[in-house]
Structure formats: C-alpha cells, structure tokens
Short mmCIF file of C-alpha atoms in Angstrom, two decimals:
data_model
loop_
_atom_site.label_atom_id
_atom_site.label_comp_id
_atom_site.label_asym_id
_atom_site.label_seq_id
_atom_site.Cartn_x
_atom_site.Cartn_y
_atom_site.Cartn_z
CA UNK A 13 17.86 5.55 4.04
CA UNK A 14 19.52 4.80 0.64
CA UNK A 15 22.40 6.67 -0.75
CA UNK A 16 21.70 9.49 -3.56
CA UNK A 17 25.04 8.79 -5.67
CA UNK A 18 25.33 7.44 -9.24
CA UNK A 19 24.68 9.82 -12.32
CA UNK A 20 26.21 13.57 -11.22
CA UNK A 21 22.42 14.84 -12.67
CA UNK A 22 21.03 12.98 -9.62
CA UNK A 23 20.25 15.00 -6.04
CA UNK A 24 23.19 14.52 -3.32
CA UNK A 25 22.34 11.99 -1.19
CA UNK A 26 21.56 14.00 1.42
CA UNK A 27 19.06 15.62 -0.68
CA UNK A 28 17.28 12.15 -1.79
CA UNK A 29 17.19 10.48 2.03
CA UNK A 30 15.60 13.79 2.87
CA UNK A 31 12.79 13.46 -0.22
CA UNK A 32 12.66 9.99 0.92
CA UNK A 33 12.26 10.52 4.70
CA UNK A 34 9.07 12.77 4.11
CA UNK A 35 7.83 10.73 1.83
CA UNK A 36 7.75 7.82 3.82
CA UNK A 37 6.20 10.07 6.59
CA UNK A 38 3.35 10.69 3.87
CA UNK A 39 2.57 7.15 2.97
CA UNK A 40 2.69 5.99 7.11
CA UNK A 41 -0.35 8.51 7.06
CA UNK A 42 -1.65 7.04 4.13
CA UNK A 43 -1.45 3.52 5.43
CA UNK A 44 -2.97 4.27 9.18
CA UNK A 45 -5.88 6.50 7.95
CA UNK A 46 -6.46 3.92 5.47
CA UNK A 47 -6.81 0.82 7.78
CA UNK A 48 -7.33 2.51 10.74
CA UNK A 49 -11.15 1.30 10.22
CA UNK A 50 -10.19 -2.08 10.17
CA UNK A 51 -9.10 -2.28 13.71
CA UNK A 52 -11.53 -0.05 15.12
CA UNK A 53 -14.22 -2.13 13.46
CA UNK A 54 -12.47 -4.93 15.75
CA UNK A 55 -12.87 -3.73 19.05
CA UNK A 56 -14.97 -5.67 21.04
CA UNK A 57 -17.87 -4.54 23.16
CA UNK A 58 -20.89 -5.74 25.13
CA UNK A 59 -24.20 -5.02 23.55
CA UNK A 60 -25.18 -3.49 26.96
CA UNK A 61 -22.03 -1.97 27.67
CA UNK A 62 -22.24 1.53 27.92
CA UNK A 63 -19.59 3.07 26.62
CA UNK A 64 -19.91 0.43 23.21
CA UNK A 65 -20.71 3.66 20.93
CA UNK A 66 -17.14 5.67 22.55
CA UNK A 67 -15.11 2.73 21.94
CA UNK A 68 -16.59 1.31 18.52
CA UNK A 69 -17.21 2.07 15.63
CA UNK A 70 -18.96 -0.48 14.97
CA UNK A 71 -21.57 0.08 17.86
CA UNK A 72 -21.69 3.75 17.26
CA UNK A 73 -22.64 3.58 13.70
CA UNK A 74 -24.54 0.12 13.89
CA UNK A 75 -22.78 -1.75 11.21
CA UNK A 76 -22.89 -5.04 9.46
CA UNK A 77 -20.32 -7.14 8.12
CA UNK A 78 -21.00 -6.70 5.14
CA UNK A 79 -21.46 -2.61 5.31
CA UNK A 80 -17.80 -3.58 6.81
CA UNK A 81 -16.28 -5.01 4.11
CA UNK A 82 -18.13 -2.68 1.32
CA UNK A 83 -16.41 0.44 3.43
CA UNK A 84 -12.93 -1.26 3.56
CA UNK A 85 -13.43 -2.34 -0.02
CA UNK A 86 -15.07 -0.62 -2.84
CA UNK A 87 -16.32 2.29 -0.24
CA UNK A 88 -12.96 3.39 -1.08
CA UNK A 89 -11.79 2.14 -4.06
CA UNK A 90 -14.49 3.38 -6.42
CA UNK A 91 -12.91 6.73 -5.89
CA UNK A 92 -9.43 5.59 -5.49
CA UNK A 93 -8.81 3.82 -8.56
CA UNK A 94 -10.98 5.83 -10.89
CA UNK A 95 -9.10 9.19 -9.80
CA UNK A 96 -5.44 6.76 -9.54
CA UNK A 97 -5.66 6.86 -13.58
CA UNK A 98 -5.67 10.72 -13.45
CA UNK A 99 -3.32 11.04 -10.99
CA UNK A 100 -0.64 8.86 -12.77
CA UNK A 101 -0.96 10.73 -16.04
CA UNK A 102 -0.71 14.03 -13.55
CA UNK A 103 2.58 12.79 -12.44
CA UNK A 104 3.97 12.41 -15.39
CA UNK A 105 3.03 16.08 -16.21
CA UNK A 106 2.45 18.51 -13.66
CA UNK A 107 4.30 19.10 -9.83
CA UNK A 108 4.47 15.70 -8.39
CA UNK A 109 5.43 17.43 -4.49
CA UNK A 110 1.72 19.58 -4.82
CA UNK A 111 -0.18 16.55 -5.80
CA UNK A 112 1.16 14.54 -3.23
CA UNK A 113 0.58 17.82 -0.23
CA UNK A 114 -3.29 18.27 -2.03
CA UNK A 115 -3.84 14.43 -1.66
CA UNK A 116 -2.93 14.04 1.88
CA UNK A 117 -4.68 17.01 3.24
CA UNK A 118 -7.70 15.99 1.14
CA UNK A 119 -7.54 12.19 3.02
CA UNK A 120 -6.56 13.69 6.44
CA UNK A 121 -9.67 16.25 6.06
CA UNK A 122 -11.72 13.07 5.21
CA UNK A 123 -10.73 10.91 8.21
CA UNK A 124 -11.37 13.77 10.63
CA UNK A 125 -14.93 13.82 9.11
CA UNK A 126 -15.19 10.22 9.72
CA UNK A 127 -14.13 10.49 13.67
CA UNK A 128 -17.85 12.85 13.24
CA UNK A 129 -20.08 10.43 11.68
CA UNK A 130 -22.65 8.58 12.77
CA UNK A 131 -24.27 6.09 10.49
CA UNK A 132 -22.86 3.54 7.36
CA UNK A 133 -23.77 6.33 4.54
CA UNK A 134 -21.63 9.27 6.32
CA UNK A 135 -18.74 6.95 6.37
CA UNK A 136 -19.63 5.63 2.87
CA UNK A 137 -19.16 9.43 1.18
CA UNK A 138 -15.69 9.81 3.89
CA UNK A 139 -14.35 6.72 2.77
CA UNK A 140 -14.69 7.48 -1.07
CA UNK A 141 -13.09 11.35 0.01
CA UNK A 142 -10.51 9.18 1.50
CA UNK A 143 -9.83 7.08 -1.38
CA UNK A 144 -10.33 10.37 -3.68
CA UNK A 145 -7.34 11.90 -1.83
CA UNK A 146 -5.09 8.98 -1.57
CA UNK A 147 -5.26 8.30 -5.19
CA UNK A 148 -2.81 11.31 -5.32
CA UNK A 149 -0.16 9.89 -3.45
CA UNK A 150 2.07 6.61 -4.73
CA UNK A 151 2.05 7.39 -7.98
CA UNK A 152 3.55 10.44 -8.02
CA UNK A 153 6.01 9.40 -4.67
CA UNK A 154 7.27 6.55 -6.41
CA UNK A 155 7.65 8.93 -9.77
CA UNK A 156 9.93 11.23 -7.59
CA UNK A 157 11.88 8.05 -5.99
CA UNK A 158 13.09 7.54 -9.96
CA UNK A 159 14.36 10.79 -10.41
CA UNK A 160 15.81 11.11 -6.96
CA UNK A 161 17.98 7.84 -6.97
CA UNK A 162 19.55 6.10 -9.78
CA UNK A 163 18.50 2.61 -11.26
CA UNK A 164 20.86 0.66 -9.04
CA UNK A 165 19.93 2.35 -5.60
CA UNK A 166 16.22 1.91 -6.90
CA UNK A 167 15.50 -1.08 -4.60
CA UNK A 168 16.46 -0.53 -1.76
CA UNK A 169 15.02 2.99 -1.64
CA UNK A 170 11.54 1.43 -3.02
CA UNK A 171 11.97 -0.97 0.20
CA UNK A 172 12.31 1.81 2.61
CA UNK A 173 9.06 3.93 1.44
CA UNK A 174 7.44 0.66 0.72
CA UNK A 175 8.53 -0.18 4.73
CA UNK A 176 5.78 2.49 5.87
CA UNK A 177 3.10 0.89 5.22
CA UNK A 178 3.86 -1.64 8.04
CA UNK A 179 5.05 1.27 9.78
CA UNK A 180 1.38 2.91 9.02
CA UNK A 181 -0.49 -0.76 9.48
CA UNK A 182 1.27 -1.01 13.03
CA UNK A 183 0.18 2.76 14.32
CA UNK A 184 -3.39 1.43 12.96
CA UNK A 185 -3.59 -1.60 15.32
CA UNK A 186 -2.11 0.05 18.22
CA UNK A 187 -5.30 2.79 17.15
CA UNK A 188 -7.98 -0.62 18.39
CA UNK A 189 -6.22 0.13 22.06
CA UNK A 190 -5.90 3.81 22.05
CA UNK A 191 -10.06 4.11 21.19
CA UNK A 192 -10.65 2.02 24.04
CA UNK A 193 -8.61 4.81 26.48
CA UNK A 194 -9.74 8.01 24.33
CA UNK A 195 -12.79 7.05 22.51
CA UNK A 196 -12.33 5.88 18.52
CA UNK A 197 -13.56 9.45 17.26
CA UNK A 198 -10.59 11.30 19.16
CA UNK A 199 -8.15 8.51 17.62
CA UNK A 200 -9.13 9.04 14.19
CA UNK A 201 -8.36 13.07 14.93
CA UNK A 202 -5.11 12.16 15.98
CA UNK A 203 -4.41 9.75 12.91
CA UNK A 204 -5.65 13.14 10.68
CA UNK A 205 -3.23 16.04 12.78
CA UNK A 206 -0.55 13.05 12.15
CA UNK A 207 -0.99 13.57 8.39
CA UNK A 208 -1.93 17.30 7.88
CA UNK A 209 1.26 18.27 9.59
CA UNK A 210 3.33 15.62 7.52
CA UNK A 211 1.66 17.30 4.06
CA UNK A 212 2.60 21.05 4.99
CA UNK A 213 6.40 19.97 5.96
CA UNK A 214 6.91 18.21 2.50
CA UNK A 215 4.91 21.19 0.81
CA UNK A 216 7.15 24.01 2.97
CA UNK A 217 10.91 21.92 2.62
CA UNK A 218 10.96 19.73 -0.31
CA UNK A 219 11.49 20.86 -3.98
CA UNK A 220 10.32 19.46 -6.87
CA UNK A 221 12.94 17.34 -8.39
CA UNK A 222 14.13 17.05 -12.03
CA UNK A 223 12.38 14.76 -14.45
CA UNK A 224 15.13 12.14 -15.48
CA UNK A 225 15.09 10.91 -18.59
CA UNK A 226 11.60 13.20 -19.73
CA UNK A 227 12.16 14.77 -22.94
CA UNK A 228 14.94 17.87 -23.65
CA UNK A 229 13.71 20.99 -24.37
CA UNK A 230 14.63 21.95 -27.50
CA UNK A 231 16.38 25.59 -28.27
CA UNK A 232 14.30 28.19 -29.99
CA UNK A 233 13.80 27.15 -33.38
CA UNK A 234 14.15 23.60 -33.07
CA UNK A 235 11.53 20.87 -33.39
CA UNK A 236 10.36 19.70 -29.81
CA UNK A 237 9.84 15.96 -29.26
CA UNK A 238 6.27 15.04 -30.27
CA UNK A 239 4.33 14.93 -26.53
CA UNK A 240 2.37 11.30 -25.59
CA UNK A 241 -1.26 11.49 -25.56
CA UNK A 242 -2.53 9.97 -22.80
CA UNK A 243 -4.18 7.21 -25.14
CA UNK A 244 -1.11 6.35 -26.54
CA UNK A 245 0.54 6.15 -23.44
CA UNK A 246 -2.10 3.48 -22.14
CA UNK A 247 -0.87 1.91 -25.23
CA UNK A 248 2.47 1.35 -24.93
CA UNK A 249 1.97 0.18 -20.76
CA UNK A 250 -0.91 -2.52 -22.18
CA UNK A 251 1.24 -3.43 -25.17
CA UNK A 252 4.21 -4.53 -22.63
CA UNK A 253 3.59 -7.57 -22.34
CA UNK A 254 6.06 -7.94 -19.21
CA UNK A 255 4.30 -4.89 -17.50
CA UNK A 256 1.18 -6.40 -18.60
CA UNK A 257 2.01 -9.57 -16.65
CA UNK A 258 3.81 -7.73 -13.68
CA UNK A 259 0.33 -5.83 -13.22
CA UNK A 260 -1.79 -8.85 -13.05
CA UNK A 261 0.88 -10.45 -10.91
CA UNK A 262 0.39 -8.01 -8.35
CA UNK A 263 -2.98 -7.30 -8.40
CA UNK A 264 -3.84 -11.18 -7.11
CA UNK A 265 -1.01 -10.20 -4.32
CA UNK A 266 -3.18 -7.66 -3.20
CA UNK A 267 -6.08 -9.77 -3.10
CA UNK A 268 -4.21 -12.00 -0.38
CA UNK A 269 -2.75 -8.48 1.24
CA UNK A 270 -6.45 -7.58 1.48
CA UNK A 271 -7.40 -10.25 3.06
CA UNK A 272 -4.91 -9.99 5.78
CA UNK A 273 -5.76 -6.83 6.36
CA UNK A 274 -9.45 -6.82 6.34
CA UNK A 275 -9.80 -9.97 8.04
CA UNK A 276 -7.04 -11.17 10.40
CA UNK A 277 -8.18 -8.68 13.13
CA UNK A 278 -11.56 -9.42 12.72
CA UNK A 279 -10.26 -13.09 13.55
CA UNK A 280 -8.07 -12.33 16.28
CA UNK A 281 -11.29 -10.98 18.12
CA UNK A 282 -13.79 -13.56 17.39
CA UNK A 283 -11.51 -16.52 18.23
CA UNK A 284 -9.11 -14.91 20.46
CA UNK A 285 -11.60 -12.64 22.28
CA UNK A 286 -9.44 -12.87 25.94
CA UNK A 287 -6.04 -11.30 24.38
CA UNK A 288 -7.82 -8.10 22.77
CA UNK A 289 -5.31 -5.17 24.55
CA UNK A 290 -2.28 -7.98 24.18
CA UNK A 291 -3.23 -8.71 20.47
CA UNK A 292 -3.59 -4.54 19.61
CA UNK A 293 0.03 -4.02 20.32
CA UNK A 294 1.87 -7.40 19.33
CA UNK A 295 -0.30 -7.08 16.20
CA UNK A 296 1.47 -3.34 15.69
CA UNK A 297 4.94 -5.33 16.50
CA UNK A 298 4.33 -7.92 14.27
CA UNK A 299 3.07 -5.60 11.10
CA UNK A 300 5.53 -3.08 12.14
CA UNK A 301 8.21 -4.89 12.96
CA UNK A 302 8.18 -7.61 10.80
CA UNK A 303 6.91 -5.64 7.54
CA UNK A 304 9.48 -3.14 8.24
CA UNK A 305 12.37 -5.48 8.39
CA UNK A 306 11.19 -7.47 5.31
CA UNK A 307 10.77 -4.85 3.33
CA UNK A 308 13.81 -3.16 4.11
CA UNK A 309 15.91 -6.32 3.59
CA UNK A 310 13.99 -7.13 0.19
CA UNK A 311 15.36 -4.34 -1.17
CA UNK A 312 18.96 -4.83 0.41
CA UNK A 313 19.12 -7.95 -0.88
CA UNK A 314 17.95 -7.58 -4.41
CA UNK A 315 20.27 -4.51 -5.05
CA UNK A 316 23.22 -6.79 -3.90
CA UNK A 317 21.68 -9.63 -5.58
CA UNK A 318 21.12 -8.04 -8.63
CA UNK A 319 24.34 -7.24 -9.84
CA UNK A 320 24.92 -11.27 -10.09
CA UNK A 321 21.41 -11.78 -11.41
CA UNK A 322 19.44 -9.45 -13.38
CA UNK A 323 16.02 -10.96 -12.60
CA UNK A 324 16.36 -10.78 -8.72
CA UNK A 325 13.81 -7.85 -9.14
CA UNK A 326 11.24 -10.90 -10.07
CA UNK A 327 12.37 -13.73 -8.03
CA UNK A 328 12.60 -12.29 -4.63
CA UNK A 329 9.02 -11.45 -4.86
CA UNK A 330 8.10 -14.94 -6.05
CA UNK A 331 10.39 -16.77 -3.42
CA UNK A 332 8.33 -14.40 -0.99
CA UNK A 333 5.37 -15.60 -1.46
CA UNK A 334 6.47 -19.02 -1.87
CA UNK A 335 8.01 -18.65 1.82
CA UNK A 336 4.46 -16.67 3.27
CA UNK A 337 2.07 -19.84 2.56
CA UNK A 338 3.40 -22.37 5.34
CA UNK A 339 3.27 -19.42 8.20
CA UNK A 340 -0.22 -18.11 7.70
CA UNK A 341 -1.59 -21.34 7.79
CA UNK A 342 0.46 -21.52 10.98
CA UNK A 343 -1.20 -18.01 11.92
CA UNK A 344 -5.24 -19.24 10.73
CA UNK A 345 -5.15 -22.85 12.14
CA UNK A 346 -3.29 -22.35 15.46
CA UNK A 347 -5.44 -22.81 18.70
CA UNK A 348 -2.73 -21.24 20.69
CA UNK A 349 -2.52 -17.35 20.13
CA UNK A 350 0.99 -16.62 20.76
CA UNK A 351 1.96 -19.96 18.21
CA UNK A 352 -0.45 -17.94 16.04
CA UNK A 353 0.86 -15.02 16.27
CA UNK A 354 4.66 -15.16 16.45
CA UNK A 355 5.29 -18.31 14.94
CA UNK A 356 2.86 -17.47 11.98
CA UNK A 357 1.37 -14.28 11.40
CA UNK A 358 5.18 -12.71 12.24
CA UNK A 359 6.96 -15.43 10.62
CA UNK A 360 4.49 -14.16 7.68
CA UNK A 361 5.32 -10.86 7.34
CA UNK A 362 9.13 -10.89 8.17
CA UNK A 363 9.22 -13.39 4.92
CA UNK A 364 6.68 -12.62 2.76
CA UNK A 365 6.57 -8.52 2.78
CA UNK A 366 9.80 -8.56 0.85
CA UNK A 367 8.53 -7.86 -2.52
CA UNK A 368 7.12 -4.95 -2.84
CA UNK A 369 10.10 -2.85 -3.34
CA UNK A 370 11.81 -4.99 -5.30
CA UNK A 371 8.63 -5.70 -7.42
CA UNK A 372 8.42 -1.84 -7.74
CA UNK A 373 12.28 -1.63 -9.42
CA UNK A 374 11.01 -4.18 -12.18
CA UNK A 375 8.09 -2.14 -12.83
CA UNK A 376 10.16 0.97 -12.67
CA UNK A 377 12.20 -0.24 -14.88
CA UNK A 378 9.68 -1.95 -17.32
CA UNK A 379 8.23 1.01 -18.16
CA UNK A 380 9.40 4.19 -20.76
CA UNK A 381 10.07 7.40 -18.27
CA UNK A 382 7.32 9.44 -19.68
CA UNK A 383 4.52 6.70 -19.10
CA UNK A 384 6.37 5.88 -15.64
CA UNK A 385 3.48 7.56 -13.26
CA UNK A 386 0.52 6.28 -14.80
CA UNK A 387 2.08 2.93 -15.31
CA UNK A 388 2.11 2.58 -11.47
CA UNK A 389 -1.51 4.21 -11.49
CA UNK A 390 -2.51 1.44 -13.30
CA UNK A 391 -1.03 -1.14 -11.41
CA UNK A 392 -2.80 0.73 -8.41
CA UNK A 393 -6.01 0.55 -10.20
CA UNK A 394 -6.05 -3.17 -11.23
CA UNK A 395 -4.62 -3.81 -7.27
CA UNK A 396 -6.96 -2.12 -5.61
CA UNK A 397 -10.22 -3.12 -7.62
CA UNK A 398 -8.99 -6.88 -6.87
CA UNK A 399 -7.97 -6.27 -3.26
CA UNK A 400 -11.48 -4.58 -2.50
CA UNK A 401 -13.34 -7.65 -4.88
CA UNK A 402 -11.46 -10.11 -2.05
CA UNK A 403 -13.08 -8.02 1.02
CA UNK A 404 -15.97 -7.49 -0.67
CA UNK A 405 -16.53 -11.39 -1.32
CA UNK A 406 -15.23 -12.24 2.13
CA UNK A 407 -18.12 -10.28 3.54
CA UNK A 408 -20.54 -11.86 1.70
CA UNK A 409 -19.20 -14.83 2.28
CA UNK A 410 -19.07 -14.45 5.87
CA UNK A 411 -22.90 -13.15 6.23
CA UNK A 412 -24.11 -15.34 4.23
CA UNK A 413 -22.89 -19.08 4.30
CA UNK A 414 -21.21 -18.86 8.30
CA UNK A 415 -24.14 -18.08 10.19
CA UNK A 416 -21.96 -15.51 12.06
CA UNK A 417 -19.93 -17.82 13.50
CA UNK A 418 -16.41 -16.11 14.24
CA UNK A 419 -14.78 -20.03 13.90
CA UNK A 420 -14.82 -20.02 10.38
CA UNK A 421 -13.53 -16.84 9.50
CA UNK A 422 -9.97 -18.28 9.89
CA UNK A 423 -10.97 -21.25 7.22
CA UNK A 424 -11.71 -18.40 4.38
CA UNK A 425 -9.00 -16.25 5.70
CA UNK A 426 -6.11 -19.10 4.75
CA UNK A 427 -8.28 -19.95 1.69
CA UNK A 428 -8.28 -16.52 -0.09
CA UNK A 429 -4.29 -16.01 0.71
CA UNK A 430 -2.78 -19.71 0.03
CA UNK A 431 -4.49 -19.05 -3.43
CA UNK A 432 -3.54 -15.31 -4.09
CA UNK A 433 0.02 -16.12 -2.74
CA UNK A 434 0.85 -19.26 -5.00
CA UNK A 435 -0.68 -17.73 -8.01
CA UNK A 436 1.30 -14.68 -7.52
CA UNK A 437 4.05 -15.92 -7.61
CA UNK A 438 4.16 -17.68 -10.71
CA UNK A 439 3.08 -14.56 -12.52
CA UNK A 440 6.23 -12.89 -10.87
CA UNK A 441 8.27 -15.84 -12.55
CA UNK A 442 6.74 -15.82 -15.73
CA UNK A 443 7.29 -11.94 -15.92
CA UNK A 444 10.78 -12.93 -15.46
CA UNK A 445 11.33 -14.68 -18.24
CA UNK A 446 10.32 -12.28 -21.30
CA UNK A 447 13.24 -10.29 -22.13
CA UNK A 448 12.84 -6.53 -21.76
CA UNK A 449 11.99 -4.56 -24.42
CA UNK A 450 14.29 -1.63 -25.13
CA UNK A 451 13.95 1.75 -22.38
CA UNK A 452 15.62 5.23 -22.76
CA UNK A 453 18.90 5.70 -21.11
CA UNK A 454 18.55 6.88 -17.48
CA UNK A 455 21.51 9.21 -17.12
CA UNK A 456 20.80 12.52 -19.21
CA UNK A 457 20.28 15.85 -16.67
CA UNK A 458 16.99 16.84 -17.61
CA UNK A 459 15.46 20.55 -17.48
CA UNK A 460 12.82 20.47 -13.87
CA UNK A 461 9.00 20.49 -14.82
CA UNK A 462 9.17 22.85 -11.07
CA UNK A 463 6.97 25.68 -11.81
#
C-alpha cells in the first residue's frame, strides 16, 4: 500500500495503509455483490436439466435478456445514483467511516435477499436495495483517501483501492463456477458474509480521520466561515469547466466498462459454450490479475511521472484507452478462445485499467475540499446513468434486431467499447489542457468532524 508521509497533519503511514487496506476490502465487496449477477446470469444449463434452477439464475427466476440487462442496469442505478447525490454532500458533512459501515451492510443484507428470490420483480426491488446501499460507499472512501494521504501519494493510493474492483470482478467470475458446485443462492450468501464481516471490522478498528483543508473553527467570539449550501456547491463543481469535462469524460468510459462487464460473459458462453469451468477462472485471472496490475501501476507511474509532467493525471488515462481498442477487438473477433482471451481480453485490462486512479487524483484535485465528496457523487451519478443506458440498449438491441443469436453479441460488444474508448479519451486530453483554476492549500491540520 502507499506510504502516509508528507504534511506532519497527515496519519502515519501505518495508520493510512491500514484505512486503505479496509477500504479496499469494502469496495472488493462492493464490486462482487455488484456483478456477481452478471456471471451467474451466464451459466449455462439445459432446458431439461434438472438441476438448471440450483445452478442459474437465470433458470430459477425465468429471465429474459432484456429483464437481464434492466437488472444489471437501471435495476440498480435508479437507486444508486439518485441516493449517490446525497451521499456525496453526506461526506462532505457528517462521519464518512459510518456511512461507508451503513452502506455495506445495507448492500450485503440486499444480496442475501437476492440468493432468496424467485422471480424478475423480487430481484428488481434487491437490486435497487443494492444500489441504495452502495451509493454510500466511493464517495465517502475516496473523501477519506484525501485526508489520509497527501496530494503527491494521491495516485498511487487511488490505484490501489481503485485495484479492488478487479479484485471484486475476479471473485465474481470465479462465483459462475462455485454456483455450479454449491448452487447460485448459497454463493450469493457467501458473497454477503464476505461483506458484512468486512463493514463491522472498519466500523470496530478504523477512526474517522481529520478533514484536510475543511474550514477552521473559529475561537469563541469570532466569525465562522460562511458554510456551502448544497446548491451552491453544485455550482461551483458545474461551473468548473475542467471538472465539468473530466465528468463527461468518464462517464462515456463507463459506458465501454459496462459493456465489458455486462456483456463479455454473456459472450464467452454463447460462442465459447465448451470452455465454461476453464473460462470462470481464467476470466477471474484475467480481471483480477490484469486489472489489479494495471491499476496499481497507473498510479505508480503517474506519481513518478508527475513530478516531470503535471498533466500525467490526464494523459495516462487517455494513452489507456488509446492502448485498450486494438486488444478487445482481439478479445470480440477471435475464433480461438485462449487468442481471445489472453492475447485480448488480458492484454485489455493489463493496459487499459490504468486510469482510474490516476483519473481520480485530477478530479481530486480539480475540485475545492469542501465540495470534494459530492463532486465524486456526481461523477458517480453521470457514470452510472450512462453505464446502465449502454446495458440497457445492448439488451434491447440484442432481443430485438439478433434474433437471439449468441454470434452477434461479440459485433455490438466491440462496437459500444471502440466508441466509448476513443471518445474518452479525447475528453481526458481536452480536460488537460484548461489550466486549473485556483484550490485551497492542502497542508493546514484541520479540527476532526469525528463525533
């Protein structure tokens, strides 16, 4: 993990890698009970098979593609976005470690409901709890990140919490394998003991940190610093023009993210049908693996990087995605699944999943400390609505124009992310090129907002 250090007002760094090993723990729960429908959606089964309803979702609660996609999509990002907004403003005001405990145990209470249900509307109402809850969580994680490591450390300790979600997206396709040996109902209760146990160690051994940077209070008598309404703090992220850009940037990443995601596994199983068990754990490899390392090493590089060039925060995302479009149309068009596979879809991720941390230190640092958490709420919001419009439209898409013919799914797949990924990244270089507009130092000690 990264080093504490810098300003004295900062935690040790023992202190920080500690904050930052739980929550990295939190968001690899976040991540596999958020896509662990994706790839138990995937497994395959024989209409007259059995054991169809133990192994798949799918079977047991008779869905279509298109009930598929609305679940993965805005079944949980109505709720997720919507509550993201008031959890970003939350951050920036109230105990950032009990939002992020409530949150967790909220989504881990959902997904253990889900491993219960039995049609598409009781995992509709799950899947929006499960959004609800997880709306809690990155704002407010990557609001304590700020105040636990200085500017210059910033990177590479956005890269390591950012490296859980391929942590999380790898336990989720290794999930498509364990349904198969323990039914999918009793994996999504082990997915949910993963993250309720996670959410009462961070609630029971983590304190919450001092606000850098927040306002002084003043001694008795004095004038205190007028406090932001939250409508004026929604004007000063929209009136950024660079955050403005950096938002809309990453929202059309997302879309291609999404479409990964939603639809890759999907893929795998319709056109690779014969490599199911092989593809459930060199999928977790590849998203684990590869994600991991990428993400980790965008942030290593850009902090090294960044002392020579102040906008490596912007280009190392661009040159990312730049670097991502040749290997997924390796990974869509291949006939061969292992070409597919480890010359594309992990070629993919070990290039293209640097920017996220990275990205993250240029928002961080784009925005004035006291609008910080709902400036990354917002960002959420936008990337989430887009994400779930992409597997929303895919669905439809799908159902409606392929005639259910798995071959084509591959075709829309490269489509949607050779699009998302080139367009992203010339927002990421146009962000780069408006000068920043003036933010409050980040070395005062601050007085803790810890009740």
């Amino acid at each position: 993990m990264a080093a504490g250090g810098g300003a004295s007002a900062y935690p040790s760094s023992y202190y920080a890698n500690y904050g930052l090993g739980l929550l990295f723990m939190i968001y690899v729960s976040n991540q596999w009970s958020r896509y662990i429908i994706n790839y138990l959606y995937a497994v395959s089964y024989d209409d007259d098979d059995d054991e169809a309803d133990y192994i798949s979702i799918k079977s047991a609660c008779d869905l279509t593609t298109a009930e598929y996609g609305l679940l993965t999509g805005y079944g949980f990002s109505a709720t997720f976005v919507v509550t993201g907004l008031f959890m970003g403003r939350a951050a920036d005001t109230s105990n950032r470690k009990n939002i992020i405990t409530a949150g967790c145990l909220i989504w881990n209470v959902a997904l253990m409901g889900m491993g219960m249900s039995s049609d598409f509307v009781e995992l509709l109402v799950l899947r929006l709890t499960l959004g609800f809850g997880q709306a809690f969580s990155n704002p407010a994680s990557y609001s304590m990140i700020a105040d636990l490591f200085p500017p210059e450390m910033r990177p590479t300790a956005n890269g390591q919490f950012a490296s859980g979600m391929y942590i999380g997206g790898g336990l989720a396709s290794v999930s498509m394998d364990i349904a198969t040996g323990i039914g999918w109902r009793s994996t999504c209760f082990v997915c949910s003991i993963f993250g309720g146990a996670t959410a009462v160690i961070l609630f029971a051994t983590m304190k919450e940190p001092t606000r850098m940077n927040a306002p002084v209070k003043k001694a008795s008598g004095e004038e205190e610093e007028e406090k932001l309404s939250t409508a004026d703090s929604f004007k000063i992220i929209f009136g950024t023009r660079k955050v403005a850009i950096l938002i809309g940037a990453a929202s059309i990443r997302f879309m291609g993210g999404y479409a990964i995601a939603g639809y890759l596994p999907y893929m795998y199983s319709a056109v690779f049908d014969d490599y199911e068990t092989i593809y459930a754990y060199l999928n977790a490899y590849v998203v684990a693996f590869g994600g991991f390392c990428s993400s980790i090493a965008g942030g290593w590089v850009t902090s090294k990087w960044v002392v020579t060039q102040p906008k490596a925060n912007y280009y190392v995302p661009a040159i990312g995605c730049l670097l991502g479009c040749p290997f997924i149309t390796i990974c869509c068009l291949s006939s061969n699944f292992y070409v597919s596979m480890l010359c594309g879809l992990f070629m993919e991720y070990l290039v293209a999943e640097c920017w996220f941390g990275p990205y993250m230190s240029a928002l961080q640092s784009s925005l004035p400390p006291r609008v910080r958490g709902l400036g990354i709420s917002v960002m959420m919001f936008s990337a989430t609505f887009f994400g779930s419009l992409m597997s929303y439209a895919i669905g439809e898409w799908y159902d409606g124009c392929c005639d259910g013919s798995g071959a084509y799914i591959r075709y829309i797949v490269l489509y949607a992310v050779l699009g998302t990924y080139l367009t992203s990244a010339a927002g990421f270089y146009w962000a780069s090129t408006i000068e920043d507009e003036p933010v409050p130092t980040e070395t005062k000690p601050l007085l803790s907002d810890e009740p």
